[in-house]
PDB file of C-alpha atoms in Angstrom:
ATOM      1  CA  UNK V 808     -31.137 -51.319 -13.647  1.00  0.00           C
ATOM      2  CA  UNK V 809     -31.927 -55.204 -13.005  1.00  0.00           C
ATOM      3  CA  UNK V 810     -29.715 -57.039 -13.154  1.00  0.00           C
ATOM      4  CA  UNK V 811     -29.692 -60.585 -14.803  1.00  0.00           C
ATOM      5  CA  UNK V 812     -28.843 -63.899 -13.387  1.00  0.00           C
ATOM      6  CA  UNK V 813     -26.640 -66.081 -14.699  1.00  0.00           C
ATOM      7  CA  UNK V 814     -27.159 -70.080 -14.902  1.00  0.00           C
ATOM      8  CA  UNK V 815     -23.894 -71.328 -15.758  1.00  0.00           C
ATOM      9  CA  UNK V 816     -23.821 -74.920 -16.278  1.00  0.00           C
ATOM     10  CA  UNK V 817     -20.396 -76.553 -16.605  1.00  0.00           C
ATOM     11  CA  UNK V 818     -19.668 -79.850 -17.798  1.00  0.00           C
ATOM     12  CA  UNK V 819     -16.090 -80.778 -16.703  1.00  0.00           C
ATOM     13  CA  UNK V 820     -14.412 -84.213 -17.590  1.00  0.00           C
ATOM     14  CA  UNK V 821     -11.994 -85.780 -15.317  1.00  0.00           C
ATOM     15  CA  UNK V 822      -9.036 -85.921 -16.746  1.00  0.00           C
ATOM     16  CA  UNK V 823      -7.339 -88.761 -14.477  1.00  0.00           C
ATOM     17  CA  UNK V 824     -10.561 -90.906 -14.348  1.00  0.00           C
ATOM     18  CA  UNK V 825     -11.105 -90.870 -18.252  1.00  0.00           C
ATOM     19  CA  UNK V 826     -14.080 -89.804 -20.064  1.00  0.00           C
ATOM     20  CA  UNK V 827     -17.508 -89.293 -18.792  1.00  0.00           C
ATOM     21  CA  UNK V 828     -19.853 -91.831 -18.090  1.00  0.00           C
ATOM     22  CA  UNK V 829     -23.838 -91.553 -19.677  1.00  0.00           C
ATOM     23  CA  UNK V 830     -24.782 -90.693 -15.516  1.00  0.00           C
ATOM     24  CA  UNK V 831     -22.812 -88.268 -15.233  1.00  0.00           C
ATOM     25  CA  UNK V 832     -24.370 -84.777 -15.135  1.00  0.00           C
ATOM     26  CA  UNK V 833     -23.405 -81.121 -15.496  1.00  0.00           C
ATOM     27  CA  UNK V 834     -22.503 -79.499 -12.258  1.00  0.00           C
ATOM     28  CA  UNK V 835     -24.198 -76.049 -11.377  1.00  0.00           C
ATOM     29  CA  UNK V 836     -21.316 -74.099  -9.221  1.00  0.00           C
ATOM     30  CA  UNK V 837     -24.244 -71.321  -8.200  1.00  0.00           C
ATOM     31  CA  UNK V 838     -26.638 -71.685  -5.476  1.00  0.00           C
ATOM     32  CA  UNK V 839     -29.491 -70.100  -5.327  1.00  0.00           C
ATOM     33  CA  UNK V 840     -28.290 -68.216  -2.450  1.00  0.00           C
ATOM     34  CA  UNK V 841     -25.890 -67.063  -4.846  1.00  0.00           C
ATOM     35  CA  UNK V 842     -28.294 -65.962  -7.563  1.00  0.00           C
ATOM     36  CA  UNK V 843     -30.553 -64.261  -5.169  1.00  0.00           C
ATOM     37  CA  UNK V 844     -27.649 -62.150  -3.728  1.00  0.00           C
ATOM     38  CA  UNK V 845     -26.481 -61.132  -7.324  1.00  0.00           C
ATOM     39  CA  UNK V 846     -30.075 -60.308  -8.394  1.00  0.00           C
ATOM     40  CA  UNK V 847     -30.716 -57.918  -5.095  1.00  0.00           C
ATOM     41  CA  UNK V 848     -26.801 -56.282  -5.987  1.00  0.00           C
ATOM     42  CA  UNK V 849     -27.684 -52.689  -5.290  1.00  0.00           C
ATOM     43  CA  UNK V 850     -24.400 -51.208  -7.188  1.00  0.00           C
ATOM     44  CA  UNK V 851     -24.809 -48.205  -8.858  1.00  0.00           C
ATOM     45  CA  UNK V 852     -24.116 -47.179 -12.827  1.00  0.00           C
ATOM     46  CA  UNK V 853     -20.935 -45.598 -13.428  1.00  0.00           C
ATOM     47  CA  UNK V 854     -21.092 -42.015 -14.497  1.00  0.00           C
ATOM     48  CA  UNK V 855     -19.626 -43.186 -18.045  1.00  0.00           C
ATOM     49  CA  UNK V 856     -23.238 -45.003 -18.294  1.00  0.00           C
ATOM     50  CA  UNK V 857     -24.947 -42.016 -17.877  1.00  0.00           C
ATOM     51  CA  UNK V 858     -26.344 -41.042 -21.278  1.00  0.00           C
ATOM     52  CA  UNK V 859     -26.073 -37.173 -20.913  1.00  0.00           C
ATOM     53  CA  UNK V 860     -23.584 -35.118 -19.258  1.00  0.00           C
ATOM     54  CA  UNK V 861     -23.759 -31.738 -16.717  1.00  0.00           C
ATOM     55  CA  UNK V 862     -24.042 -28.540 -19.378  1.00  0.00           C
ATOM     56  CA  UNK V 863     -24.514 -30.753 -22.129  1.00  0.00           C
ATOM     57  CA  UNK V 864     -26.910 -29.473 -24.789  1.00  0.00           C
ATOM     58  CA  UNK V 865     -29.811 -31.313 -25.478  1.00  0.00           C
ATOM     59  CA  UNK V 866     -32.964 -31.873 -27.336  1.00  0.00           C
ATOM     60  CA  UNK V 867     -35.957 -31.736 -24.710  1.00  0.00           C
ATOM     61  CA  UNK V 868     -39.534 -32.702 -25.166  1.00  0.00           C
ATOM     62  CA  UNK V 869     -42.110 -30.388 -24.099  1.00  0.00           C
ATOM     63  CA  UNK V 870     -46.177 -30.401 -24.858  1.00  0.00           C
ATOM     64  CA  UNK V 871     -45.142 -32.542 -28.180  1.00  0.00           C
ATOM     65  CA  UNK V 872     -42.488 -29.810 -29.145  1.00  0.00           C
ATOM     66  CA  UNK V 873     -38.872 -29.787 -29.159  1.00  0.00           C
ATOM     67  CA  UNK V 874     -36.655 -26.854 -27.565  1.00  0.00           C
ATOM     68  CA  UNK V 875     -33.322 -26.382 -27.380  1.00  0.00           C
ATOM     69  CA  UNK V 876     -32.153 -27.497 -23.539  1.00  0.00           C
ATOM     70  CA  UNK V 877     -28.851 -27.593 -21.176  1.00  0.00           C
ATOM     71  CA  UNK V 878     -28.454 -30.745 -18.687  1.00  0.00           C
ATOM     72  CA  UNK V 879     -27.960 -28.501 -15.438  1.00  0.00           C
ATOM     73  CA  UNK V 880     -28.230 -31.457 -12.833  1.00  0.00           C
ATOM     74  CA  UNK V 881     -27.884 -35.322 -13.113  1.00  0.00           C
ATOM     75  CA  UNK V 882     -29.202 -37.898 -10.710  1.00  0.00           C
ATOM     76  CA  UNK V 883     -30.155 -41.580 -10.727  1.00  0.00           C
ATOM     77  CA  UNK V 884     -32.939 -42.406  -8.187  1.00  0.00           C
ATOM     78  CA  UNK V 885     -35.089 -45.814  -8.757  1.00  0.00           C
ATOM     79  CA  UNK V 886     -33.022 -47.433 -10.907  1.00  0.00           C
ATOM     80  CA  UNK V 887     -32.990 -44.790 -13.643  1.00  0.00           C
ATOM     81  CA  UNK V 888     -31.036 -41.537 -14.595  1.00  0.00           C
ATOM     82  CA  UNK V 889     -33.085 -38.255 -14.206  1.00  0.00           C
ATOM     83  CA  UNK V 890     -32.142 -35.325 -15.406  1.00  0.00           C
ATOM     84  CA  UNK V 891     -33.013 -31.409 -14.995  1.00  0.00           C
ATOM     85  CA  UNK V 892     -33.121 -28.759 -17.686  1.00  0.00           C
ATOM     86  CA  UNK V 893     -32.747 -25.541 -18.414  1.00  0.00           C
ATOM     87  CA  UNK V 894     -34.509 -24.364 -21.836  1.00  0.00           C
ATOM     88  CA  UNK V 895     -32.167 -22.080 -23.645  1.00  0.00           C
ATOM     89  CA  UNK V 896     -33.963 -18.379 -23.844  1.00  0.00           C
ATOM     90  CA  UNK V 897     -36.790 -19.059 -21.444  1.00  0.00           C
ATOM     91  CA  UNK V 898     -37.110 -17.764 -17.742  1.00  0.00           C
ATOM     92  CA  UNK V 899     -35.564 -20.749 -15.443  1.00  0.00           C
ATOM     93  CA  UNK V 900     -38.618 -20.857 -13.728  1.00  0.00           C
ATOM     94  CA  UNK V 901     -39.600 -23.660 -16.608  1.00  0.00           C
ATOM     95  CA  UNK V 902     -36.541 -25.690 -15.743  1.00  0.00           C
ATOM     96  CA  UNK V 903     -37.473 -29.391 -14.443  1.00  0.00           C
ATOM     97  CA  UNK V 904     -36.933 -32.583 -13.798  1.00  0.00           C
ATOM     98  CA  UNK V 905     -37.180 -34.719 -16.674  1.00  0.00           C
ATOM     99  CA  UNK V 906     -36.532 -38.650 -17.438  1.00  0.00           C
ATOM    100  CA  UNK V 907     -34.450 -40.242 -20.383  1.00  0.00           C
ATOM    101  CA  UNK V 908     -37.168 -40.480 -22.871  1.00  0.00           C
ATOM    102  CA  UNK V 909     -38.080 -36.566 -22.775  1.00  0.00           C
ATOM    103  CA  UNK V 910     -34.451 -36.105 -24.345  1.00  0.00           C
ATOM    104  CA  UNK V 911     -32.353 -36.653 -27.479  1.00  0.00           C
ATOM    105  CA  UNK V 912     -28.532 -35.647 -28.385  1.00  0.00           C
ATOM    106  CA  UNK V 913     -28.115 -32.215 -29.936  1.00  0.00           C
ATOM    107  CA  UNK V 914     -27.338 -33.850 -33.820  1.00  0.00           C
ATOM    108  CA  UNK V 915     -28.089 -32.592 -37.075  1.00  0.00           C
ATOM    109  CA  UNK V 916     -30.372 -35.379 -37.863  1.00  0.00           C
ATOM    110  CA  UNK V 917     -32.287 -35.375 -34.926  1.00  0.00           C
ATOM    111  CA  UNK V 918     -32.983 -31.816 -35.914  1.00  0.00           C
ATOM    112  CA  UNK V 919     -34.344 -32.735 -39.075  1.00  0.00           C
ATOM    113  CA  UNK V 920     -36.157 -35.513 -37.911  1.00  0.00           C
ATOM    114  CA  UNK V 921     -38.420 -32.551 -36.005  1.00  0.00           C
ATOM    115  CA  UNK V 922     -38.312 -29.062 -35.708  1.00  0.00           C
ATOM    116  CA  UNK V 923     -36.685 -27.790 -33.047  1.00  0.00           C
ATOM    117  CA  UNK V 924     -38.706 -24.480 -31.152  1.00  0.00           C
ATOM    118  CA  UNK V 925     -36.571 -21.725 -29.897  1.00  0.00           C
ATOM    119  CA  UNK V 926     -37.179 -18.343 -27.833  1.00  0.00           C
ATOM    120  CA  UNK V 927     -36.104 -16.283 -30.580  1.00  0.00           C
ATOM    121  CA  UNK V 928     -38.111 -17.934 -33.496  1.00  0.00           C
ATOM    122  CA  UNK V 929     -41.362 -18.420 -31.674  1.00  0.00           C
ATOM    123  CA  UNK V 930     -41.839 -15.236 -29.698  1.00  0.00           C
ATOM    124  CA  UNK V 931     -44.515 -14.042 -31.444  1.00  0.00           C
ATOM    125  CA  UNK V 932     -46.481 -17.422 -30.471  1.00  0.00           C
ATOM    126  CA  UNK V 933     -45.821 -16.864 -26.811  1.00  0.00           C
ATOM    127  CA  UNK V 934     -49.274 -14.593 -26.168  1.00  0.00           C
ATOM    128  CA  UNK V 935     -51.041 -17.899 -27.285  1.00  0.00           C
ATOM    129  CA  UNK V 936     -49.180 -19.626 -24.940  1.00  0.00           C
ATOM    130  CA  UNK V 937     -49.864 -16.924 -22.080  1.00  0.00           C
ATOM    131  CA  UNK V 938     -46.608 -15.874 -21.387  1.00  0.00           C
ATOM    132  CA  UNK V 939     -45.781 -12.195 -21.639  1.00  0.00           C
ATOM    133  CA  UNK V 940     -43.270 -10.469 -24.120  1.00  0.00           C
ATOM    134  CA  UNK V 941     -40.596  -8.096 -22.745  1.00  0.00           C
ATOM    135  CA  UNK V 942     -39.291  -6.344 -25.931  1.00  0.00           C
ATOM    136  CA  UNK V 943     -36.747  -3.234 -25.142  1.00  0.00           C
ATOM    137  CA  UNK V 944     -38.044   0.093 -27.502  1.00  0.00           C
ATOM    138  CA  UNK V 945     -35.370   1.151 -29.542  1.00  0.00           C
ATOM    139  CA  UNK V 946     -33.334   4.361 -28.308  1.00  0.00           C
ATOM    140  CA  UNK V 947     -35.263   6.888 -30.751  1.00  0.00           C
ATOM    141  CA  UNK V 948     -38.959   5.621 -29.297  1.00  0.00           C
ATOM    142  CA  UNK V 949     -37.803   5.056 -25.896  1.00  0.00           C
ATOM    143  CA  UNK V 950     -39.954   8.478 -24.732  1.00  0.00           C
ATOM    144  CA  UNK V 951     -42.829   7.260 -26.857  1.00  0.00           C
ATOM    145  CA  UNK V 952     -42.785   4.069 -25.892  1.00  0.00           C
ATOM    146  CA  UNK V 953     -43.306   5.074 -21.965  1.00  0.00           C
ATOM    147  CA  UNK V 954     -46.048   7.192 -23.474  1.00  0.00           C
ATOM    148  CA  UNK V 955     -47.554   4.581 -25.002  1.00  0.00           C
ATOM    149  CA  UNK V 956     -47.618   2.005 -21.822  1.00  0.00           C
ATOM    150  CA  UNK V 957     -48.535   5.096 -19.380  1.00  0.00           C
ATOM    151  CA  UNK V 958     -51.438   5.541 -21.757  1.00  0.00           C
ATOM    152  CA  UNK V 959     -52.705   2.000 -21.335  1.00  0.00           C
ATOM    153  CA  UNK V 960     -51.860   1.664 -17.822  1.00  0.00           C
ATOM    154  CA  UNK V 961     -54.545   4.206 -17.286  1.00  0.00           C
ATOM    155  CA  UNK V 962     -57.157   2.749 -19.359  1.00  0.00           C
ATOM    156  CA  UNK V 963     -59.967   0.877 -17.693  1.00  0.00           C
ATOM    157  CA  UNK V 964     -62.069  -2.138 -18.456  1.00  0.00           C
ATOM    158  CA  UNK V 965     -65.888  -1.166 -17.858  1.00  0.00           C
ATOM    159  CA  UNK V 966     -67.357  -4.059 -15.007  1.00  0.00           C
ATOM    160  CA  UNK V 967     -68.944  -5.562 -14.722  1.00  0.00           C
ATOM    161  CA  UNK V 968     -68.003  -7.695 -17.612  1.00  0.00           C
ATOM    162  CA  UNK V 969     -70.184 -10.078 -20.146  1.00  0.00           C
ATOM    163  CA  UNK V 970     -69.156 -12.617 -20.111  1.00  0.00           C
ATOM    164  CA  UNK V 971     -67.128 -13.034 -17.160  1.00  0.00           C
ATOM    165  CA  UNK V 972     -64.584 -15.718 -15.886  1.00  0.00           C
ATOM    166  CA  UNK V 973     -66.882 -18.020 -14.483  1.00  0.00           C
ATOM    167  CA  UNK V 974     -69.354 -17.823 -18.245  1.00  0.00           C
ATOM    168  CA  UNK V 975     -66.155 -18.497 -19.733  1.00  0.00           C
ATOM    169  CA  UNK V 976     -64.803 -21.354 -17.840  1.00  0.00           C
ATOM    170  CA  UNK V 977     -68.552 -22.567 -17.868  1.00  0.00           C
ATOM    171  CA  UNK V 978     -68.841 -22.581 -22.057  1.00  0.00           C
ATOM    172  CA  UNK V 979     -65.230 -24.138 -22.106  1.00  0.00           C
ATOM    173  CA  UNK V 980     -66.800 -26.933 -19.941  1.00  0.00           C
ATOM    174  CA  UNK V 981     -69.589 -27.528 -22.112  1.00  0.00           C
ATOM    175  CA  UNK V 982     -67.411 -27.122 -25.321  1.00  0.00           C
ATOM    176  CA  UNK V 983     -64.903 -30.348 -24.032  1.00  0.00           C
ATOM    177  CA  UNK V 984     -68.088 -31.773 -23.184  1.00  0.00           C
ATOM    178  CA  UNK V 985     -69.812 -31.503 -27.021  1.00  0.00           C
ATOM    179  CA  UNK V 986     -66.020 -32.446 -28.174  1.00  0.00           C
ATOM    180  CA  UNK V 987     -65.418 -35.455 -25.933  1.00  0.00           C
ATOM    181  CA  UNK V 988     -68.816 -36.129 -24.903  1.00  0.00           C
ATOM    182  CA  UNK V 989     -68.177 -35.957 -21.272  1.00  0.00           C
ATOM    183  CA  UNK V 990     -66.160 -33.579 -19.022  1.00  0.00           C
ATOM    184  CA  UNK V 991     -63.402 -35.358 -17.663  1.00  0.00           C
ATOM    185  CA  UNK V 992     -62.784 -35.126 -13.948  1.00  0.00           C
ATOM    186  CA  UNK V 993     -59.382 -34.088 -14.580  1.00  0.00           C
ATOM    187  CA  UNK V 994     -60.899 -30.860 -16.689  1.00  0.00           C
ATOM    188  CA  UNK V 995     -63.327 -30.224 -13.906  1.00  0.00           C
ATOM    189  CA  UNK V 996     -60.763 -30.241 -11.121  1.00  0.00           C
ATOM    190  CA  UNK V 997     -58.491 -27.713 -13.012  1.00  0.00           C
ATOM    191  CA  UNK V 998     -61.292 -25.696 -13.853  1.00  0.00           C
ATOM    192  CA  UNK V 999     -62.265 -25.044 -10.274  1.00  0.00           C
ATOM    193  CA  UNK V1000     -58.874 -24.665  -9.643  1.00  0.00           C
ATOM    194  CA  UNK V1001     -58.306 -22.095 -11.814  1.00  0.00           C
ATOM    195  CA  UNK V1002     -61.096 -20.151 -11.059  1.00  0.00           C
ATOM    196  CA  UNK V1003     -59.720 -20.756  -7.724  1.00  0.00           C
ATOM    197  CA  UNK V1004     -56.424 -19.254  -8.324  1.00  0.00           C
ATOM    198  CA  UNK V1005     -57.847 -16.514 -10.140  1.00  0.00           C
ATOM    199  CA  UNK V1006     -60.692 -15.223  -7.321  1.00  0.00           C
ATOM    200  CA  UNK V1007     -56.820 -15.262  -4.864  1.00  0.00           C
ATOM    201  CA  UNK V1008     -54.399 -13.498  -7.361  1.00  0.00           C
ATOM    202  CA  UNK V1009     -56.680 -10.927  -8.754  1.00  0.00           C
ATOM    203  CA  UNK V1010     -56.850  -8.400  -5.832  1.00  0.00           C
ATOM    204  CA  UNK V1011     -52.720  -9.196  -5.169  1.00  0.00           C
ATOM    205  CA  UNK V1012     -50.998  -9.689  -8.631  1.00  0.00           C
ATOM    206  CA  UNK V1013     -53.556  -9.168 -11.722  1.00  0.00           C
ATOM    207  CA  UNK V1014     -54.546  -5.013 -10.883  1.00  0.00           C
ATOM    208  CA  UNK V1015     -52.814  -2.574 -12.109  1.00  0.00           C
ATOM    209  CA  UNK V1016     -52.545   0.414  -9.344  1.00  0.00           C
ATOM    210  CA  UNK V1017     -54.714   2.557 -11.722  1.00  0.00           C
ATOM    211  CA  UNK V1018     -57.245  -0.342 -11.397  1.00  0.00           C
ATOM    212  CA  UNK V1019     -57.124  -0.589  -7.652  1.00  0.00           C
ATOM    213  CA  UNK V1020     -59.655   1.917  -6.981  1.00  0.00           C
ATOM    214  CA  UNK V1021     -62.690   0.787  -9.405  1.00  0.00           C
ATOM    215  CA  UNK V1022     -61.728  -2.595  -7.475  1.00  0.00           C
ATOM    216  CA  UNK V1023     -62.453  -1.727  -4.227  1.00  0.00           C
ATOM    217  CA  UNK V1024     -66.021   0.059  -6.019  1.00  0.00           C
ATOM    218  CA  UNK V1025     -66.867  -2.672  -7.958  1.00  0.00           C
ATOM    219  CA  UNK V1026     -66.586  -5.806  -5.447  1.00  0.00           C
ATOM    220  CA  UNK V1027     -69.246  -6.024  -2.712  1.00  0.00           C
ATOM    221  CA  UNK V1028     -68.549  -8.328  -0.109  1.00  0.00           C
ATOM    222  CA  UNK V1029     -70.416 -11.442  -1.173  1.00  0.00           C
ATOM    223  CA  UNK V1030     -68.662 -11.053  -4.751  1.00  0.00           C
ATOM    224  CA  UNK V1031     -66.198 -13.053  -5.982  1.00  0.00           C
ATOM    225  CA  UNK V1032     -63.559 -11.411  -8.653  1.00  0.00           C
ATOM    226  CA  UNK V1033     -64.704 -14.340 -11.553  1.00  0.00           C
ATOM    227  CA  UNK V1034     -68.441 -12.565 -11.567  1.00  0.00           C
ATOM    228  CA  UNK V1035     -67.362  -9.663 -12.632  1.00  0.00           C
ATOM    229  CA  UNK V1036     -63.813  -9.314 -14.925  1.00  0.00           C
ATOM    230  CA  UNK V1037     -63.481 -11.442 -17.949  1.00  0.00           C
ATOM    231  CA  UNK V1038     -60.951 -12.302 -20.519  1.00  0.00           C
ATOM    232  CA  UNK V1039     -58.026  -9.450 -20.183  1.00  0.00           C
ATOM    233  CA  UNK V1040     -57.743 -10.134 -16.355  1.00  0.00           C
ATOM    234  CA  UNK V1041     -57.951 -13.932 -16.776  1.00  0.00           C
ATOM    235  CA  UNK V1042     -55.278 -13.834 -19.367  1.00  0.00           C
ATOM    236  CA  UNK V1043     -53.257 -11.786 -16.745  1.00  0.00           C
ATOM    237  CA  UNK V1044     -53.435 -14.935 -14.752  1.00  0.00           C
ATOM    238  CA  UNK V1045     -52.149 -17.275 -17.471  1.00  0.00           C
ATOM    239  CA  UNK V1046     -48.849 -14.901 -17.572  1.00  0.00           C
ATOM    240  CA  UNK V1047     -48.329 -15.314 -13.894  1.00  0.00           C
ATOM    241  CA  UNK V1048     -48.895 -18.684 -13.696  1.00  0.00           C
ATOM    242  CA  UNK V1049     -45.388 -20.376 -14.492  1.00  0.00           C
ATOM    243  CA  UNK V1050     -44.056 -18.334 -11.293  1.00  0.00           C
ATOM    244  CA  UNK V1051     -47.044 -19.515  -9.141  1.00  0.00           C
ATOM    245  CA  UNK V1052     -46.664 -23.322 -10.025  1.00  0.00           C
ATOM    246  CA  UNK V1053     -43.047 -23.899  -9.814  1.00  0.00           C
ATOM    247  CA  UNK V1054     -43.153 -23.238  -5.954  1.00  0.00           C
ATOM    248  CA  UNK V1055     -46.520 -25.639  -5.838  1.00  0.00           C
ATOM    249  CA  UNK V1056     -45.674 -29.237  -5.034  1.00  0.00           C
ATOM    250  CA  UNK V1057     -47.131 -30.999  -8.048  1.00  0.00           C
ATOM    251  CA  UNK V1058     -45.804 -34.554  -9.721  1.00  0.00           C
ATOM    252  CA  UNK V1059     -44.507 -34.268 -13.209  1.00  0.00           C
ATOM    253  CA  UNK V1060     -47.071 -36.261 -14.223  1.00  0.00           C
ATOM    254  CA  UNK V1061     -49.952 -34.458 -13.047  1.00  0.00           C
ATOM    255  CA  UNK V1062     -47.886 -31.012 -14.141  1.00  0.00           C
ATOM    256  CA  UNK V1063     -47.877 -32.108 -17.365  1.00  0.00           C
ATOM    257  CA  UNK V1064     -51.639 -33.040 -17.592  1.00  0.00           C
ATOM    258  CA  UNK V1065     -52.082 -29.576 -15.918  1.00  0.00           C
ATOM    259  CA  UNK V1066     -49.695 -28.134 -18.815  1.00  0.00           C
ATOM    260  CA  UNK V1067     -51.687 -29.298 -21.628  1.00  0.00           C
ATOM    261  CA  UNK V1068     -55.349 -28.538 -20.255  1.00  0.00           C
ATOM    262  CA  UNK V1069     -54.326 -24.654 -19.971  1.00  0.00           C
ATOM    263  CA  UNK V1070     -52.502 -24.861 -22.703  1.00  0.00           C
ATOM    264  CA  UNK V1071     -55.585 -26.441 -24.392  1.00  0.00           C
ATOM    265  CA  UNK V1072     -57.850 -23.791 -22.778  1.00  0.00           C
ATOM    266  CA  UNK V1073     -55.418 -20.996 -24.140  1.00  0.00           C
ATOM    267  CA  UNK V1074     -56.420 -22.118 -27.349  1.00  0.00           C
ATOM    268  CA  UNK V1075     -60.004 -22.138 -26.867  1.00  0.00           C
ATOM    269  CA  UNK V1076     -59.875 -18.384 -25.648  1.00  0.00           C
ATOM    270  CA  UNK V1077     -57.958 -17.710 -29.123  1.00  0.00           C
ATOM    271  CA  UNK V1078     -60.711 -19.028 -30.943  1.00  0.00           C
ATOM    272  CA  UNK V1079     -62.806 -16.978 -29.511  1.00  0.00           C
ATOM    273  CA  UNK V1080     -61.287 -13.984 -28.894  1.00  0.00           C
ATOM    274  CA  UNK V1081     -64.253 -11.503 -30.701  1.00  0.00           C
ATOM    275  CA  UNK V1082     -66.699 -12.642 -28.821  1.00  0.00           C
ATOM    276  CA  UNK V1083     -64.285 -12.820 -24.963  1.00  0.00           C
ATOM    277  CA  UNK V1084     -62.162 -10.178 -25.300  1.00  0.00           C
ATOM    278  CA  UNK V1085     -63.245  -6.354 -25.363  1.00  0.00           C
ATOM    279  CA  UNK V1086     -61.391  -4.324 -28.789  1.00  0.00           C
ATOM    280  CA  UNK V1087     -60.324  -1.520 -26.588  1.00  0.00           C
ATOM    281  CA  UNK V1088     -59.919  -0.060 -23.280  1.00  0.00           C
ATOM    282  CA  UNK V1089     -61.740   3.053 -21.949  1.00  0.00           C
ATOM    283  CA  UNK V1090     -60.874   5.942 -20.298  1.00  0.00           C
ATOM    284  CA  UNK V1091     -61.052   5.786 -16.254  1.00  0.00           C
ATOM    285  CA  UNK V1092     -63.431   9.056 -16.961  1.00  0.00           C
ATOM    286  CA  UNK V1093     -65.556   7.245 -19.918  1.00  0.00           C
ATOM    287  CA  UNK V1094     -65.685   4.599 -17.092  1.00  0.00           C
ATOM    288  CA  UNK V1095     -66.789   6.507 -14.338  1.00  0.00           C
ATOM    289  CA  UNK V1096     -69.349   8.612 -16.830  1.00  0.00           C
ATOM    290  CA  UNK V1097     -70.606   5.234 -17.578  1.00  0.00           C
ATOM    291  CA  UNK V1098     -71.329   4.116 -13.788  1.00  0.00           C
ATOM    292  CA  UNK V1099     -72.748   7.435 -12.800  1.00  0.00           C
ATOM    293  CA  UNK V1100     -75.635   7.474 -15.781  1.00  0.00           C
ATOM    294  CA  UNK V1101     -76.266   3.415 -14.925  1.00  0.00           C
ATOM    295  CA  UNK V1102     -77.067   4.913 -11.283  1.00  0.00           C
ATOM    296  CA  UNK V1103     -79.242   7.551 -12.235  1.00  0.00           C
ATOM    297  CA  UNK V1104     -81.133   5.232 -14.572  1.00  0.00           C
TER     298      UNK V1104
END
């Protein structure tokens, strides 16, 4: 917080001597000693100054929505007040550090003056977002319900597949490059990144165990996982991701240009979802059918 300096100028008449004379001129009781000194004063805010409060509720920004937040932690570092956040409903893996101007008060006007996003309203837009919904079966479909996710945990996707991770990162590429008319470095960098990430993760985080085995069948040594799965694995990665990047030592800045590219690159998967994504799953035997007849061809 700077500090201003004051210039004081007072004009003081001596009383015993009579009134002043036309040469007589104001008297400055600062030096600039003085001024400098108050000017460098490193004194800190009070905590009365501080706009929000520890478990106050808040308003937060986030990718040009607002969500209900808590103020879990309050610091002031370079002459400004920095808060972190908890969003109300969502894993605390999201919480972060945040400045003044990414909050407002909890007030009925400042909800009307934008809608305010919550976990319980928008949980059918989290898959577009790429995080993953955990919704408990009720107690009469509980045993149908583990059915139901047995059954897909054995299903297969046939590799390899068309197009693949690196087709698809490769057409999102040229489609920012149609829509801006250039690919920005920044798009680039998290593009290669990503594919990165996901040629790392796959093997460790992104298989289920039924899908270890046409793995280890399907990847030759000189093969990297984005040449050969496609959309359903790379969406996978998406889910993941929140856990990966909080313990990655990125600036809020740059997180937050890394925020909306994959959340921009979410939407471009949506869009084209018919032609990326495969309807259904096959059977591992359907799958292993398939590979046998493509080797006696």
């Amino acid at each position: 917080m700077k500090m201003g300096s004051l210039n004081a100028e007072l004009n003081e008449n001596d009383d015993h001597s009579g009134s002043a004379t036309e040469s007589d001129e104001p008297t400055n009781t600062k030096t600039e000693t003085d001024e400098d000194k108050e000017k460098e004063c490193p004194c800190p805010p009070t905590p009365a100054s501080c706009p929000y409060q520890v478990n106050e509720k808040v308003l937060a920004f986030f990718q040009s929505h607002v969500y209900e937040a808590k103020v879990i932690q309050v610091q002031y570092r370079l002459k400004e007040w920095t808060f972190r956040v908890h969003y109300l409903g969502w894993n605390k893996s999201w919480d972060e550090w945040v400045g003044v101007h990414r909050l407002m008060k909890d007030t009925e006007a400042n909800r009307h003056r934008q809608p305010v996003f919550t976990k319980k309203r928008d949980e059918d837009k989290n898959l577009k977002s790429g995080h993953a919904l955990q919704m408990k079966p009720r107690s009469s479909n509980v045993g149908r319900g583990r059915k139901r996710k047995n059954d897909s945990l054995n299903k297969l996707v046939k590799l390899p597949r068309t197009p693949n991770v690196d087709d698809i990162l490769e057409k999102y590429c040229d489609y920012r490059s149609k829509k801006d008319g250039l690919v920005a470095d920044s798009t680039g960098e998290i593009v290669k990144g990503l594919r990165c990430y996901f040629d790392k993760a796959l093997p460790i985080m992104l298989l289920y165990k039924s899908e270890r085995e046409q793995y280890e069948d399907s990847m030759a040594a000189d093969v990297s996982p984005s040449s050969v799965y496609g959309a359903e694995h790379l969406l996978r990665l998406f889910v993941k991701l929140p856990e990966l990047l909080v313990h990655a030592k990125i600036e809020e800045e740059t997180l937050t240009l890394l925020q909306h590219k994959l959340v921009d690159l979410l939407k471009f998967l949506q869009k084209h979802q018919s032609t990326f994504f495969l309807s259904r799953y096959h059977s591992a035997e359907d799958v292993e059918t398939s590979a046998n007849k493509q080797e006696d061809d």
